[in-house]
């Protein structure tokens, strides 16, 4: 179990994390979400021992994770960290990069493992390509494969699919997270993409103003966003008095109602149209099955959040 107790950290005068505590159980998947600059990457670096804490403790099972003042080599061996920059050596091949930590003692076994890892990240046909000749997304996939080569007990992933194109992203995400669950590898994922969270995370931690603004399951955060920041993470939302935060898909257009708005624009979103409208001199957003002409008066009702 990872236990983080009352940690604080600042870069010189900038306080980035202020007295933060949380726990992650073995095999659990924790998502850390928050706006850009909210300290997600810094938190992962602290968990890996890249910086010294101002105060507090980070403990994995019974072992304290300490910063560079206390360690010659950064990063405990039971942990792997894939940074946003996924630092790889440019002049070696994918196969060499992924196999770097694997023992040369059993060559057949090593090659089998490399094959298996290449399959997880869908790079089977690139084993002999040099890292320098890869796209950003391919490099990110190599970094992910390399991080799980030796099956760490815990893995820290910083925006792990951010460079991967949409054609590959969903299947890669499923393959990779499924693998971590199967092997009971604990993971902490910093992300601003709801698709990294929904369907995968057991718990979510929301960072804002150097603090944990909220912790909960994805279901709990989605159903009761309370704060606009959390609603905005999941989708288009409105603030409608006296209801508070209301998702665009909770507003239902109907023939008559006391709630009336004038359509400003319609945006095609694939499975629905997002209707932008003026309600009481405020912009609101509704999901609808059809486009609606600009200037048209619409009536709407507010439905409860869709339940799971
Ligand atoms: P996030 O990953 O959520 O975008 P970061 O952890 O990268 O946030 O950054 C948190 C804050 O710390 C930001 O204000 C950022 O500018 C600052 N910061 C990040 N790294 C450094 C650094 N090495 N030195 C000084 N300030 C930094
Ligand atoms: Mg970051």
PDB file of N, CA and C and ligand atoms in Angstrom, residues 11 14 16 34-43 45 51 84 158-159, ligand 1:
ATOM      1  N   UNK A  11       8.672  24.784  -5.036  1.00  0.00           N
ATOM      2  CA  UNK A  11       9.836  25.140  -5.853  1.00  0.00           C
ATOM      3  C   UNK A  11      10.214  26.543  -5.391  1.00  0.00           C
ATOM      4  N   UNK A  14       7.392  29.042  -4.569  1.00  0.00           N
ATOM      5  CA  UNK A  14       6.089  28.603  -5.070  1.00  0.00           C
ATOM      6  C   UNK A  14       5.631  27.314  -4.379  1.00  0.00           C
ATOM      7  N   UNK A  16       3.585  24.300  -4.163  1.00  0.00           N
ATOM      8  CA  UNK A  16       2.836  23.532  -5.171  1.00  0.00           C
ATOM      9  C   UNK A  16       1.902  22.529  -4.493  1.00  0.00           C
ATOM     10  N   UNK A  34      -6.504  17.519 -12.495  1.00  0.00           N
ATOM     11  CA  UNK A  34      -6.387  18.918 -12.103  1.00  0.00           C
ATOM     12  C   UNK A  34      -5.952  19.704 -13.320  1.00  0.00           C
ATOM     13  N   UNK A  35      -6.143  21.023 -13.238  1.00  0.00           N
ATOM     14  CA  UNK A  35      -5.786  21.867 -14.376  1.00  0.00           C
ATOM     15  C   UNK A  35      -4.279  21.859 -14.583  1.00  0.00           C
ATOM     16  N   UNK A  36      -3.868  22.328 -15.743  1.00  0.00           N
ATOM     17  CA  UNK A  36      -2.449  22.468 -16.025  1.00  0.00           C
ATOM     18  C   UNK A  36      -1.830  23.365 -14.952  1.00  0.00           C
ATOM     19  N   UNK A  37      -0.717  22.943 -14.406  1.00  0.00           N
ATOM     20  CA  UNK A  37      -0.055  23.731 -13.362  1.00  0.00           C
ATOM     21  C   UNK A  37      -0.556  23.442 -11.959  1.00  0.00           C
ATOM     22  N   UNK A  38      -1.475  22.492 -11.801  1.00  0.00           N
ATOM     23  CA  UNK A  38      -2.036  22.213 -10.476  1.00  0.00           C
ATOM     24  C   UNK A  38      -1.113  21.315  -9.638  1.00  0.00           C
ATOM     25  N   UNK A  39      -0.049  20.805 -10.240  1.00  0.00           N
ATOM     26  CA  UNK A  39       0.915  20.045  -9.440  1.00  0.00           C
ATOM     27  C   UNK A  39       0.882  18.539  -9.647  1.00  0.00           C
ATOM     28  N   UNK A  40       0.214  18.077 -10.690  1.00  0.00           N
ATOM     29  CA  UNK A  40       0.110  16.625 -10.946  1.00  0.00           C
ATOM     30  C   UNK A  40       1.491  16.015 -11.184  1.00  0.00           C
ATOM     31  N   UNK A  41       2.256  16.626 -12.087  1.00  0.00           N
ATOM     32  CA  UNK A  41       3.587  16.086 -12.400  1.00  0.00           C
ATOM     33  C   UNK A  41       4.494  16.167 -11.173  1.00  0.00           C
ATOM     34  N   UNK A  42       4.398  17.264 -10.457  1.00  0.00           N
ATOM     35  CA  UNK A  42       5.219  17.415  -9.254  1.00  0.00           C
ATOM     36  C   UNK A  42       4.902  16.311  -8.246  1.00  0.00           C
ATOM     37  N   UNK A  43       3.612  16.006  -8.094  1.00  0.00           N
ATOM     38  CA  UNK A  43       3.230  14.953  -7.155  1.00  0.00           C
ATOM     39  C   UNK A  43       3.856  13.615  -7.568  1.00  0.00           C
ATOM     40  N   UNK A  45       6.537  13.141  -9.328  1.00  0.00           N
ATOM     41  CA  UNK A  45       7.985  13.219  -9.105  1.00  0.00           C
ATOM     42  C   UNK A  45       8.316  13.007  -7.629  1.00  0.00           C
ATOM     43  N   UNK A  51      12.416  14.878  -5.908  1.00  0.00           N
ATOM     44  CA  UNK A  51      12.695  16.066  -5.090  1.00  0.00           C
ATOM     45  C   UNK A  51      12.586  15.718  -3.606  1.00  0.00           C
ATOM     46  N   UNK A  84       6.316  12.844 -18.480  1.00  0.00           N
ATOM     47  CA  UNK A  84       5.647  13.451 -19.634  1.00  0.00           C
ATOM     48  C   UNK A  84       6.593  13.529 -20.824  1.00  0.00           C
ATOM     49  N   UNK A 158       2.635   9.747 -16.178  1.00  0.00           N
ATOM     50  CA  UNK A 158       2.296  11.162 -16.335  1.00  0.00           C
ATOM     51  C   UNK A 158       1.719  11.397 -17.731  1.00  0.00           C
ATOM     52  N   UNK A 159       0.431  11.643 -17.806  1.00  0.00           N
ATOM     53  CA  UNK A 159      -0.275  11.830 -19.085  1.00  0.00           C
ATOM     54  C   UNK A 159       0.173  10.766 -20.094  1.00  0.00           C
TER      55      UNK A 159
HETATM   56  P1  LIG B   1       0.827  19.921 -13.818  1.00  0.00           P
HETATM   57  O1  LIG B   1       1.579  18.660 -14.089  1.00  0.00           O
HETATM   58  O2  LIG B   1      -0.439  19.716 -13.062  1.00  0.00           O
HETATM   59  O3  LIG B   1       0.618  20.720 -15.058  1.00  0.00           O
HETATM   60  P2  LIG B   1       3.294  20.770 -12.509  1.00  0.00           P
HETATM   61  O4  LIG B   1       3.508  19.850 -11.367  1.00  0.00           O
HETATM   62  O5  LIG B   1       4.101  20.529 -13.736  1.00  0.00           O
HETATM   63  O6  LIG B   1       1.730  20.824 -12.852  1.00  0.00           O
HETATM   64  O7  LIG B   1       3.577  22.242 -12.037  1.00  0.00           O
HETATM   65  C1  LIG B   1       3.022  22.794 -10.843  1.00  0.00           C
HETATM   66  C2  LIG B   1       3.556  24.209 -10.667  1.00  0.00           C
HETATM   67  O8  LIG B   1       4.960  24.165 -10.412  1.00  0.00           O
HETATM   68  C3  LIG B   1       3.406  25.113 -11.888  1.00  0.00           C
HETATM   69  O9  LIG B   1       3.108  26.399 -11.445  1.00  0.00           O
HETATM   70  C4  LIG B   1       4.751  25.027 -12.562  1.00  0.00           C
HETATM   71  O10 LIG B   1       5.014  26.209 -13.292  1.00  0.00           O
HETATM   72  C5  LIG B   1       5.684  24.897 -11.379  1.00  0.00           C
HETATM   73  N1  LIG B   1       6.913  24.125 -11.696  1.00  0.00           N
HETATM   74  C6  LIG B   1       6.961  22.886 -12.245  1.00  0.00           C
HETATM   75  N2  LIG B   1       8.231  22.440 -12.336  1.00  0.00           N
HETATM   76  C7  LIG B   1       9.022  23.434 -11.855  1.00  0.00           C
HETATM   77  C8  LIG B   1      10.445  23.586 -11.684  1.00  0.00           C
HETATM   78  N3  LIG B   1      11.293  22.615 -12.015  1.00  0.00           N
HETATM   79  N4  LIG B   1      10.890  24.735 -11.128  1.00  0.00           N
HETATM   80  C9  LIG B   1      10.022  25.717 -10.767  1.00  0.00           C
HETATM   81  N5  LIG B   1       8.687  25.638 -10.892  1.00  0.00           N
HETATM   82  C10 LIG B   1       8.177  24.518 -11.435  1.00  0.00           C
END
